[in-house]
Amino acid sequence: MIQPIINPLKAPFGAEVTGLDLNQAVTPDIADTLNKALLEHIVLVIRDQDLSAHAYCKGMSVFGEPMLQHRLAFRLPDCPEVSRIINREKMRPAANWHTDHTNHEAPPKATILYARKLPTKGGDTCFADMYAGLENLTPESRSQIQTLYTTNHMEPDNPTYSATDRDAHGGGARHPMVRRHPETGRKVLYFHVSKASGIDGMPSEAVRPFLDDLLNQAIRPENTLRHHWQLGDVVICDNRCAMHCADPDYDQAEERLLWRVILKGDRPV
Ligand SMILES: [Fe+2]
């Protein structure tokens, strides 16, 4: 198999991978190159993929072990590790900056999205480098959050979570607001703005304004990447050092469907 080509995007971070067909098994050498590229670039965009759900899932196991996602109703029946992200069935675009599944004790190391149906225009996904996000905070904010933990729950007003989902994964997981990336050793800012229902020592009504203020400080054009989707794109994001959000700017009469796979991660420390 030929080595894929990895080119940095014309953006503050991220890289495009070409010359890779995820239907083909990759050699250990190529798997190593791809994993190193993810650590270096935070987001990888693999173009022009034509994959069944099983081939997609198998291809992504190059980066880690796929884990089940917490919305039972959105899993593909014949390949449950793949979940639909869609602007239908009461699911709304996740427009706030976040990292995925923080209601789990060990949230996923990576989120992977595969474009299946796209609106005529708009519907980009944006990513933020949270190594830089931590650096962007004022010294006061950085020192304030250094030892703080969030407590995380499924959002009570999200209609896409069933009673079964809530029983299985309702939450209570506590995560440090500053975590160390288990592979690079670098510190990052880490929280989910709407799943963080509590912060140590803070009244509950103060949590969301506090997190919104941190996001305002942390996220700037110089540490964000806007991905404009093309059909067949597979985009991998390292959740341990990045946040993401969907731009809801598109015509909601048009369907936008991404297939999502998430990979098992470590307990943040
Ligand atoms: Fe997400």
CSV table of N, CA and C and ligand atoms in Angstrom, one decimal, residues 98 100 244 260, ligand 1:
chain,number,residue,atom,x,y,z
A,98,HIS,N,-18.2,22.3,22.5
A,98,HIS,CA,-18.2,21.2,23.5
A,98,HIS,C,-17.2,20.1,23.1
A,100,ASP,N,-17.2,15.7,23.4
A,100,ASP,CA,-18.3,14.7,23.5
A,100,ASP,C,-18.3,13.8,24.7
A,244,HIS,N,-15.6,21.2,19.6
A,244,HIS,CA,-16.2,21.3,18.2
A,244,HIS,C,-17.6,21.8,18.4
A,260,ARG,N,-21.5,9.1,12.9
A,260,ARG,CA,-20.4,9.4,13.9
A,260,ARG,C,-20.0,8.1,14.5
B,1,FE,FE,-20.2,16.7,19.5
